[in-house]
PDB file of C-alpha atoms in Angstrom:
ATOM      1  CA  MET A   1     -22.188  45.976 -16.340  1.00 47.00           C
ATOM      2  CA  LYS A   2     -19.431  43.278 -16.740  1.00 46.00           C
ATOM      3  CA  ASN A   3     -21.591  40.896 -14.803  1.00 48.00           C
ATOM      4  CA  LYS A   4     -24.990  41.679 -16.602  1.00 42.00           C
ATOM      5  CA  SER A   5     -23.382  41.191 -19.974  1.00 47.00           C
ATOM      6  CA  SER A   6     -21.619  37.848 -19.003  1.00 48.00           C
ATOM      7  CA  LEU A   7     -25.260  36.735 -17.562  1.00 43.00           C
ATOM      8  CA  PHE A   8     -26.753  37.677 -20.727  1.00 43.00           C
ATOM      9  CA  LYS A   9     -24.188  35.656 -22.967  1.00 50.00           C
ATOM     10  CA  THR A  10     -24.698  32.735 -20.675  1.00 45.00           C
ATOM     11  CA  LEU A  11     -28.512  32.863 -20.884  1.00 42.00           C
ATOM     12  CA  PHE A  12     -28.239  33.165 -24.656  1.00 47.00           C
ATOM     13  CA  LEU A  13     -25.844  30.330 -25.247  1.00 47.00           C
ATOM     14  CA  ALA A  14     -27.901  27.928 -23.154  1.00 42.00           C
ATOM     15  CA  SER A  15     -31.019  29.246 -24.901  1.00 40.00           C
ATOM     16  CA  LEU A  16     -28.999  28.411 -28.090  1.00 46.00           C
ATOM     17  CA  GLY A  17     -28.223  25.261 -27.184  1.00 42.00           C
ATOM     18  CA  ALA A  18     -31.615  23.936 -26.632  1.00 37.00           C
ATOM     19  CA  THR A  19     -32.522  24.623 -29.838  1.00 39.00           C
ATOM     20  CA  THR A  20     -29.762  24.020 -32.042  1.00 44.00           C
ATOM     21  CA  GLN A  21     -26.620  21.293 -32.516  1.00 44.00           C
ATOM     22  CA  VAL A  22     -24.245  23.469 -33.664  1.00 51.00           C
ATOM     23  CA  SER A  23     -21.551  24.206 -31.208  1.00 59.00           C
ATOM     24  CA  ALA A  24     -21.588  27.860 -29.952  1.00 70.00           C
ATOM     25  CA  GLU A  25     -18.699  30.265 -30.066  1.00 89.00           C
ATOM     26  CA  THR A  26     -18.014  33.581 -29.746  1.00 96.00           C
ATOM     27  CA  VAL A  27     -16.973  35.807 -32.420  1.00 98.00           C
ATOM     28  CA  ASN A  28     -15.325  39.026 -31.840  1.00 98.00           C
ATOM     29  CA  VAL A  29     -16.313  41.805 -34.035  1.00 98.00           C
ATOM     30  CA  GLY A  30     -14.787  44.963 -34.611  1.00 97.00           C
ATOM     31  CA  VAL A  31     -17.097  48.197 -35.445  1.00 95.00           C
ATOM     32  CA  SER A  32     -15.191  51.458 -36.712  1.00 82.00           C
ATOM     33  CA  PHE A  33     -17.744  54.275 -35.298  1.00 76.00           C
ATOM     34  CA  ALA A  34     -21.629  55.001 -34.815  1.00 79.00           C
ATOM     35  CA  ILE A  35     -23.625  55.104 -37.478  1.00 89.00           C
ATOM     36  CA  PRO A  36     -26.926  55.256 -36.916  1.00 93.00           C
ATOM     37  CA  PRO A  37     -29.263  53.832 -37.615  1.00 93.00           C
ATOM     38  CA  TYR A  38     -26.696  51.056 -38.886  1.00 94.00           C
ATOM     39  CA  VAL A  39     -25.025  51.089 -35.591  1.00 94.00           C
ATOM     40  CA  ILE A  40     -26.406  53.126 -32.580  1.00 94.00           C
ATOM     41  CA  GLN A  41     -23.383  52.887 -30.229  1.00 92.00           C
ATOM     42  CA  GLN A  42     -25.038  53.955 -26.926  1.00 91.00           C
ATOM     43  CA  GLU A  43     -27.574  51.377 -27.311  1.00 93.00           C
ATOM     44  CA  ASN A  44     -25.040  48.664 -28.353  1.00 94.00           C
ATOM     45  CA  GLY A  45     -27.399  48.086 -31.349  1.00 95.00           C
ATOM     46  CA  GLY A  46     -28.249  49.125 -34.704  1.00 95.00           C
ATOM     47  CA  LEU A  47     -29.746  47.893 -38.030  1.00 95.00           C
ATOM     48  CA  GLU A  48     -26.453  46.179 -38.999  1.00 96.00           C
ATOM     49  CA  LEU A  49     -25.630  44.909 -35.602  1.00 97.00           C
ATOM     50  CA  ASP A  50     -29.587  43.365 -35.516  1.00 97.00           C
ATOM     51  CA  ILE A  51     -28.530  41.485 -38.605  1.00 97.00           C
ATOM     52  CA  LEU A  52     -24.966  40.389 -37.775  1.00 98.00           C
ATOM     53  CA  ARG A  53     -25.905  38.743 -34.354  1.00 98.00           C
ATOM     54  CA  GLN A  54     -29.055  36.946 -35.641  1.00 97.00           C
ATOM     55  CA  ALA A  55     -27.620  35.794 -38.750  1.00 98.00           C
ATOM     56  CA  LEU A  56     -24.456  34.185 -36.391  1.00 98.00           C
ATOM     57  CA  ALA A  57     -26.480  33.196 -33.959  1.00 97.00           C
ATOM     58  CA  ARG A  58     -28.515  30.596 -36.300  1.00 97.00           C
ATOM     59  CA  ARG A  59     -25.595  29.003 -36.775  1.00 95.00           C
ATOM     60  CA  GLY A  60     -24.570  29.257 -32.972  1.00 96.00           C
ATOM     61  CA  HIS A  61     -22.221  31.943 -32.768  1.00 97.00           C
ATOM     62  CA  TYR A  62     -22.588  34.365 -30.297  1.00 97.00           C
ATOM     63  CA  ALA A  63     -21.176  38.059 -31.392  1.00 97.00           C
ATOM     64  CA  VAL A  64     -19.122  40.409 -28.999  1.00 97.00           C
ATOM     65  CA  ILE A  65     -19.231  43.846 -30.488  1.00 97.00           C
ATOM     66  CA  HIS A  66     -15.814  46.002 -30.010  1.00 96.00           C
ATOM     67  CA  TYR A  67     -16.083  49.860 -30.821  1.00 95.00           C
ATOM     68  CA  MET A  68     -12.748  51.722 -32.374  1.00 91.00           C
ATOM     69  CA  PRO A  69     -11.053  53.614 -34.553  1.00 85.00           C
ATOM     70  CA  LEU A  70     -11.409  52.104 -38.572  1.00 81.00           C
ATOM     71  CA  SER A  71      -7.655  51.833 -38.457  1.00 82.00           C
ATOM     72  CA  ARG A  72      -7.411  49.605 -35.434  1.00 90.00           C
ATOM     73  CA  THR A  73     -10.252  47.240 -36.768  1.00 92.00           C
ATOM     74  CA  PHE A  74      -8.279  46.577 -39.864  1.00 90.00           C
ATOM     75  CA  ARG A  75      -5.249  46.414 -37.711  1.00 93.00           C
ATOM     76  CA  GLU A  76      -6.480  43.893 -35.292  1.00 96.00           C
ATOM     77  CA  LEU A  77      -8.240  42.005 -37.450  1.00 96.00           C
ATOM     78  CA  LYS A  78      -5.090  41.461 -39.602  1.00 93.00           C
ATOM     79  CA  ASP A  79      -3.593  40.504 -35.799  1.00 95.00           C
ATOM     80  CA  GLY A  80      -5.955  38.069 -35.125  1.00 95.00           C
ATOM     81  CA  LYS A  81      -7.406  40.170 -32.198  1.00 97.00           C
ATOM     82  CA  LEU A  82     -10.768  40.441 -34.580  1.00 98.00           C
ATOM     83  CA  ASP A  83     -12.638  37.761 -35.793  1.00 98.00           C
ATOM     84  CA  GLY A  84     -14.592  40.255 -38.070  1.00 98.00           C
ATOM     85  CA  ILE A  85     -15.047  43.830 -38.795  1.00 97.00           C
ATOM     86  CA  ILE A  86     -18.063  45.284 -40.949  1.00 95.00           C
ATOM     87  CA  ASN A  87     -18.453  47.423 -43.669  1.00 91.00           C
ATOM     88  CA  THR A  88     -15.894  46.421 -45.876  1.00 91.00           C
ATOM     89  CA  LYS A  89     -15.582  46.326 -49.529  1.00 87.00           C
ATOM     90  CA  GLU A  90     -13.865  43.351 -51.615  1.00 88.00           C
ATOM     91  CA  HIS A  91     -10.191  43.646 -51.827  1.00 86.00           C
ATOM     92  CA  MET A  92      -9.540  46.166 -49.323  1.00 85.00           C
ATOM     93  CA  LEU A  93      -7.917  43.705 -47.272  1.00 89.00           C
ATOM     94  CA  ASP A  94      -6.099  40.499 -47.651  1.00 91.00           C
ATOM     95  CA  GLY A  95      -6.334  37.303 -46.133  1.00 93.00           C
ATOM     96  CA  VAL A  96      -9.787  37.334 -45.335  1.00 96.00           C
ATOM     97  CA  PHE A  97     -13.057  36.305 -46.258  1.00 97.00           C
ATOM     98  CA  TYR A  98     -15.667  38.874 -47.340  1.00 97.00           C
ATOM     99  CA  SER A  99     -19.462  38.070 -46.948  1.00 98.00           C
ATOM    100  CA  ASP A 100     -22.216  38.374 -49.485  1.00 97.00           C
ATOM    101  CA  GLU A 101     -23.678  42.192 -49.321  1.00 95.00           C
ATOM    102  CA  VAL A 102     -25.585  42.814 -46.105  1.00 96.00           C
ATOM    103  CA  ILE A 103     -26.227  46.492 -46.696  1.00 93.00           C
ATOM    104  CA  ARG A 104     -25.870  49.731 -49.101  1.00 92.00           C
ATOM    105  CA  PHE A 105     -25.376  53.135 -48.363  1.00 92.00           C
ATOM    106  CA  HIS A 106     -26.807  56.006 -50.262  1.00 94.00           C
ATOM    107  CA  ASN A 107     -25.146  59.313 -49.875  1.00 96.00           C
ATOM    108  CA  CYS A 108     -27.106  62.489 -51.221  1.00 97.00           C
ATOM    109  CA  VAL A 109     -26.806  66.087 -51.026  1.00 98.00           C
ATOM    110  CA  ILE A 110     -29.271  67.690 -49.069  1.00 98.00           C
ATOM    111  CA  SER A 111     -30.473  71.323 -49.375  1.00 98.00           C
ATOM    112  CA  LEU A 112     -33.376  73.555 -48.162  1.00 98.00           C
ATOM    113  CA  GLU A 113     -36.366  73.556 -50.753  1.00 98.00           C
ATOM    114  CA  SER A 114     -36.370  77.411 -49.808  1.00 97.00           C
ATOM    115  CA  ARG A 115     -33.074  77.807 -51.459  1.00 97.00           C
ATOM    116  CA  ASN A 116     -34.312  76.007 -54.832  1.00 97.00           C
ATOM    117  CA  LEU A 117     -30.764  74.977 -55.643  1.00 97.00           C
ATOM    118  CA  GLU A 118     -30.627  72.669 -58.877  1.00 96.00           C
ATOM    119  CA  ILE A 119     -27.871  70.015 -57.920  1.00 97.00           C
ATOM    120  CA  ASN A 120     -28.153  67.234 -60.704  1.00 97.00           C
ATOM    121  CA  SER A 121     -24.240  66.849 -60.507  1.00 97.00           C
ATOM    122  CA  ILE A 122     -21.455  66.970 -58.464  1.00 97.00           C
ATOM    123  CA  ASN A 123     -20.043  70.164 -60.773  1.00 96.00           C
ATOM    124  CA  ASP A 124     -23.068  71.881 -59.201  1.00 97.00           C
ATOM    125  CA  LEU A 125     -21.460  72.078 -56.208  1.00 97.00           C
ATOM    126  CA  LYS A 126     -18.267  74.259 -56.995  1.00 94.00           C
ATOM    127  CA  ASP A 127     -19.997  77.655 -55.805  1.00 94.00           C
ATOM    128  CA  LEU A 128     -21.675  76.457 -52.959  1.00 97.00           C
ATOM    129  CA  SER A 129     -20.823  76.136 -49.050  1.00 97.00           C
ATOM    130  CA  VAL A 130     -20.936  72.097 -48.492  1.00 98.00           C
ATOM    131  CA  VAL A 131     -20.627  70.255 -45.110  1.00 97.00           C
ATOM    132  CA  ALA A 132     -19.586  66.571 -45.315  1.00 96.00           C
ATOM    133  CA  PHE A 133     -19.219  63.511 -43.294  1.00 91.00           C
ATOM    134  CA  GLN A 134     -15.697  62.825 -42.182  1.00 84.00           C
ATOM    135  CA  GLN A 135     -13.579  61.575 -44.569  1.00 83.00           C
ATOM    136  CA  ALA A 136     -16.102  62.375 -47.448  1.00 91.00           C
ATOM    137  CA  ALA A 137     -13.502  63.738 -49.841  1.00 91.00           C
ATOM    138  CA  ARG A 138     -11.999  60.139 -49.840  1.00 85.00           C
ATOM    139  CA  ILE A 139     -14.803  58.379 -49.607  1.00 86.00           C
ATOM    140  CA  LEU A 140     -16.609  59.902 -52.561  1.00 93.00           C
ATOM    141  CA  GLY A 141     -14.141  60.014 -55.291  1.00 91.00           C
ATOM    142  CA  THR A 142     -11.613  62.146 -56.788  1.00 94.00           C
ATOM    143  CA  GLU A 143     -13.976  64.597 -58.688  1.00 96.00           C
ATOM    144  CA  PHE A 144     -16.194  65.169 -55.771  1.00 96.00           C
ATOM    145  CA  GLY A 145     -12.701  65.976 -53.551  1.00 95.00           C
ATOM    146  CA  LEU A 146     -11.604  68.340 -56.743  1.00 96.00           C
ATOM    147  CA  THR A 147     -14.897  70.186 -56.892  1.00 96.00           C
ATOM    148  CA  VAL A 148     -14.999  71.110 -52.972  1.00 95.00           C
ATOM    149  CA  ALA A 149     -11.672  72.050 -52.582  1.00 92.00           C
ATOM    150  CA  LYS A 150     -12.603  74.839 -54.996  1.00 89.00           C
ATOM    151  CA  SER A 151     -16.072  75.706 -53.017  1.00 89.00           C
ATOM    152  CA  PRO A 152     -16.315  78.820 -51.023  1.00 92.00           C
ATOM    153  CA  SER A 153     -16.323  77.152 -47.644  1.00 95.00           C
ATOM    154  CA  TYR A 154     -16.244  73.223 -47.429  1.00 97.00           C
ATOM    155  CA  SER A 155     -15.574  71.181 -44.194  1.00 95.00           C
ATOM    156  CA  GLU A 156     -15.916  68.007 -42.665  1.00 93.00           C
ATOM    157  CA  ILE A 157     -17.193  66.826 -39.186  1.00 90.00           C
ATOM    158  CA  ALA A 158     -17.355  63.779 -37.408  1.00 83.00           C
ATOM    159  CA  ALA A 159     -20.794  64.874 -35.345  1.00 86.00           C
ATOM    160  CA  GLN A 160     -23.258  64.114 -38.235  1.00 89.00           C
ATOM    161  CA  ARG A 161     -26.238  65.213 -36.172  1.00 91.00           C
ATOM    162  CA  HIS A 162     -24.500  68.783 -35.802  1.00 95.00           C
ATOM    163  CA  GLN A 163     -24.898  68.852 -39.836  1.00 96.00           C
ATOM    164  CA  ILE A 164     -29.025  68.678 -39.074  1.00 96.00           C
ATOM    165  CA  HIS A 165     -28.270  71.896 -37.364  1.00 96.00           C
ATOM    166  CA  LEU A 166     -26.259  73.488 -39.925  1.00 97.00           C
ATOM    167  CA  LEU A 167     -28.521  73.148 -42.792  1.00 98.00           C
ATOM    168  CA  PHE A 168     -31.865  73.821 -41.021  1.00 98.00           C
ATOM    169  CA  LYS A 169     -30.228  77.044 -39.513  1.00 97.00           C
ATOM    170  CA  GLY A 170     -29.080  78.256 -42.990  1.00 97.00           C
ATOM    171  CA  ARG A 171     -25.358  78.247 -42.419  1.00 97.00           C
ATOM    172  CA  THR A 172     -24.635  76.098 -45.117  1.00 97.00           C
ATOM    173  CA  ASP A 173     -26.086  75.549 -48.434  1.00 98.00           C
ATOM    174  CA  VAL A 174     -26.114  71.888 -48.584  1.00 98.00           C
ATOM    175  CA  ILE A 175     -24.791  69.089 -46.426  1.00 98.00           C
ATOM    176  CA  VAL A 176     -23.461  65.876 -47.728  1.00 98.00           C
ATOM    177  CA  MET A 177     -25.273  62.529 -45.609  1.00 96.00           C
ATOM    178  CA  GLU A 178     -26.094  58.927 -45.994  1.00 94.00           C
ATOM    179  CA  LYS A 179     -29.875  59.225 -46.929  1.00 93.00           C
ATOM    180  CA  ASN A 180     -30.808  57.105 -43.896  1.00 93.00           C
ATOM    181  CA  ILE A 181     -28.502  58.635 -41.226  1.00 94.00           C
ATOM    182  CA  PHE A 182     -29.912  62.052 -42.029  1.00 95.00           C
ATOM    183  CA  ALA A 183     -33.677  60.548 -42.106  1.00 93.00           C
ATOM    184  CA  TYR A 184     -32.491  59.105 -38.495  1.00 93.00           C
ATOM    185  CA  TYR A 185     -31.044  62.334 -37.020  1.00 95.00           C
ATOM    186  CA  ARG A 186     -33.541  64.876 -38.426  1.00 95.00           C
ATOM    187  CA  LYS A 187     -36.167  62.783 -36.536  1.00 93.00           C
ATOM    188  CA  LYS A 188     -34.273  62.792 -33.270  1.00 92.00           C
ATOM    189  CA  GLU A 189     -33.889  66.803 -33.767  1.00 94.00           C
ATOM    190  CA  LEU A 190     -37.692  67.060 -34.093  1.00 93.00           C
ATOM    191  CA  GLU A 191     -38.436  64.614 -30.881  1.00 92.00           C
ATOM    192  CA  ALA A 192     -35.767  66.785 -29.080  1.00 94.00           C
ATOM    193  CA  GLY A 193     -37.595  70.147 -30.047  1.00 94.00           C
ATOM    194  CA  PHE A 194     -35.738  71.750 -32.945  1.00 95.00           C
ATOM    195  CA  LEU A 195     -38.425  72.679 -35.271  1.00 93.00           C
ATOM    196  CA  GLU A 196     -36.873  73.551 -37.480  1.00 96.00           C
ATOM    197  CA  ALA A 197     -36.114  70.281 -39.084  1.00 95.00           C
ATOM    198  CA  ARG A 198     -39.619  70.257 -39.850  1.00 94.00           C
ATOM    199  CA  LEU A 199     -38.818  72.459 -43.146  1.00 96.00           C
ATOM    200  CA  ASP A 200     -38.654  70.778 -46.652  1.00 96.00           C
ATOM    201  CA  VAL A 201     -35.917  69.620 -48.283  1.00 97.00           C
ATOM    202  CA  ARG A 202     -34.226  68.452 -51.368  1.00 97.00           C
ATOM    203  CA  GLU A 203     -32.184  65.119 -51.893  1.00 97.00           C
ATOM    204  CA  ALA A 204     -30.274  64.917 -54.832  1.00 97.00           C
ATOM    205  CA  CYS A 205     -28.925  61.590 -54.509  1.00 96.00           C
ATOM    206  CA  ILE A 206     -25.941  61.943 -57.106  1.00 97.00           C
ATOM    207  CA  PHE A 207     -23.856  59.283 -56.042  1.00 96.00           C
ATOM    208  CA  GLU A 208     -23.901  55.751 -56.291  1.00 93.00           C
ATOM    209  CA  PRO A 209     -25.258  53.360 -53.892  1.00 93.00           C
ATOM    210  CA  THR A 210     -22.440  51.449 -52.191  1.00 90.00           C
ATOM    211  CA  GLY A 211     -22.537  48.024 -51.599  1.00 91.00           C
ATOM    212  CA  TYR A 212     -20.747  47.109 -47.902  1.00 93.00           C
ATOM    213  CA  ARG A 213     -19.855  43.349 -46.592  1.00 96.00           C
ATOM    214  CA  PHE A 214     -18.711  41.876 -43.600  1.00 97.00           C
ATOM    215  CA  ALA A 215     -15.031  40.490 -43.386  1.00 97.00           C
ATOM    216  CA  PHE A 216     -14.134  37.324 -41.201  1.00 98.00           C
ATOM    217  CA  ARG A 217     -11.061  35.428 -40.637  1.00 97.00           C
ATOM    218  CA  SER A 218     -12.480  32.427 -40.914  1.00 96.00           C
ATOM    219  CA  ALA A 219     -13.945  31.002 -44.117  1.00 97.00           C
ATOM    220  CA  ARG A 220     -16.145  28.626 -41.919  1.00 96.00           C
ATOM    221  CA  ILE A 221     -17.813  31.766 -39.890  1.00 97.00           C
ATOM    222  CA  ARG A 222     -18.103  33.423 -43.110  1.00 97.00           C
ATOM    223  CA  ASP A 223     -20.141  30.614 -44.776  1.00 97.00           C
ATOM    224  CA  ASP A 224     -21.902  30.531 -41.410  1.00 97.00           C
ATOM    225  CA  PHE A 225     -22.998  34.123 -41.523  1.00 98.00           C
ATOM    226  CA  ASN A 226     -24.348  33.880 -45.057  1.00 98.00           C
ATOM    227  CA  GLU A 227     -26.507  31.008 -44.574  1.00 98.00           C
ATOM    228  CA  GLY A 228     -27.736  32.738 -41.579  1.00 98.00           C
ATOM    229  CA  LEU A 229     -28.261  35.771 -43.641  1.00 97.00           C
ATOM    230  CA  SER A 230     -29.836  34.079 -46.260  1.00 97.00           C
ATOM    231  CA  SER A 231     -32.237  32.288 -44.438  1.00 97.00           C
ATOM    232  CA  MET A 232     -33.337  35.645 -42.785  1.00 97.00           C
ATOM    233  CA  ARG A 233     -34.017  36.680 -46.112  1.00 96.00           C
ATOM    234  CA  GLU A 234     -36.153  33.677 -46.974  1.00 97.00           C
ATOM    235  CA  ASP A 235     -38.071  33.912 -43.724  1.00 96.00           C
ATOM    236  CA  GLY A 236     -38.904  37.353 -43.531  1.00 95.00           C
ATOM    237  CA  THR A 237     -36.632  37.941 -40.442  1.00 96.00           C
ATOM    238  CA  LEU A 238     -34.366  40.865 -42.462  1.00 94.00           C
ATOM    239  CA  ASP A 239     -37.310  42.211 -43.535  1.00 93.00           C
ATOM    240  CA  ALA A 240     -38.779  42.730 -39.845  1.00 94.00           C
ATOM    241  CA  ILE A 241     -35.678  44.057 -38.791  1.00 94.00           C
ATOM    242  CA  LEU A 242     -35.569  46.630 -42.095  1.00 92.00           C
ATOM    243  CA  GLN A 243     -39.149  47.624 -40.822  1.00 90.00           C
ATOM    244  CA  LYS A 244     -38.254  47.926 -37.254  1.00 91.00           C
ATOM    245  CA  TYR A 245     -35.676  50.571 -38.244  1.00 91.00           C
ATOM    246  CA  SER A 246     -37.676  52.251 -40.719  1.00 88.00           C
ATOM    247  CA  ALA A 247     -39.896  53.352 -37.953  1.00 84.00           C
ATOM    248  CA  LEU A 248     -36.864  55.253 -36.522  1.00 83.00           C
ATOM    249  CA  MET A 249     -36.595  57.318 -39.647  1.00 81.00           C
ATOM    250  CA  THR A 250     -40.253  58.294 -40.364  1.00 77.00           C
ATOM    251  CA  MET A 251     -41.184  61.767 -39.954  1.00 62.00           C
ATOM    252  CA  GLU A 252     -44.082  61.908 -37.878  1.00 50.00           C
ATOM    253  CA  PRO A 253     -46.983  63.663 -39.114  1.00 43.00           C
ATOM    254  CA  SER A 254     -48.033  67.197 -38.770  1.00 41.00           C
ATOM    255  CA  ILE A 255     -51.081  68.303 -36.385  1.00 38.00           C
ATOM    256  CA  GLU A 256     -52.882  69.387 -39.816  1.00 44.00           C
ATOM    257  CA  GLU A 257     -52.002  65.969 -41.516  1.00 36.00           C
ATOM    258  CA  LEU A 258     -53.443  63.792 -38.525  1.00 32.00           C
ATOM    259  CA  GLN A 259     -56.785  66.188 -38.864  1.00 35.00           C
ATOM    260  CA  GLN A 260     -57.225  65.695 -42.215  1.00 42.00           C
ATOM    261  CA  ALA A 261     -56.409  61.827 -41.695  1.00 36.00           C
ATOM    262  CA  GLN A 262     -59.365  61.499 -39.585  1.00 33.00           C
ATOM    263  CA  PRO A 263     -62.840  60.240 -40.511  1.00 36.00           C
ATOM    264  CA  GLU A 264     -66.100  62.987 -40.659  1.00 41.00           C
ATOM    265  CA  HIS A 265     -68.341  62.261 -38.047  1.00 34.00           C
ATOM    266  CA  PRO A 266     -71.844  62.816 -38.733  1.00 34.00           C
TER     267      PRO A 266
END
């Protein structure tokens, strides 16, 4: 595997050298966890990693991804063992250079349509059982943390795919997930034969979207990334990446819907 990776890197740099005058440079980037479709660790890919690699490549750089716990990514960036990390917000770290905004996450409260739950504010969660992603009580703010502390049942789990089963099997009133992560895992479960995932749901996106940037130790690398990202927006490459991952989150139509979509034959 290591030799294969080295060969890929060699071919990548060789092809890059044939098309650009910018000197190629390896950029070691820390990624804290797998959050598909943004980061798909088992494929060493994902929406954000595609953006990272292509934006840097346009300025002659080769991104090497290092998966590790969140706290370690911060520490190794500070110690100079990493050149950058993804999914940060301005002022989270000192002595680094923040990119332009790369992505926005939108966390939602998701319930089964059949439950007919009206959720218009965080306060509406106080009498419900809630299963959220890890560190949600900290990330989603004080009001959310205080409210779920009074919930009859509140838990946070690292394996977000498990939230899908808990919701569709009726073992919790609601789950709290980023809407695209929910759509990705829901489709995966359907493909795996978990047909309950086709049940209708309600998404109450009561939290404000959160914008994330990438952080780099070098202002030059940050500027190169920003230039690459800007050119990707201008020439349609970024839209193509978004479309690629949108397909991974789109529910397949039912047999009835497919039949209705067929033209009538005389």
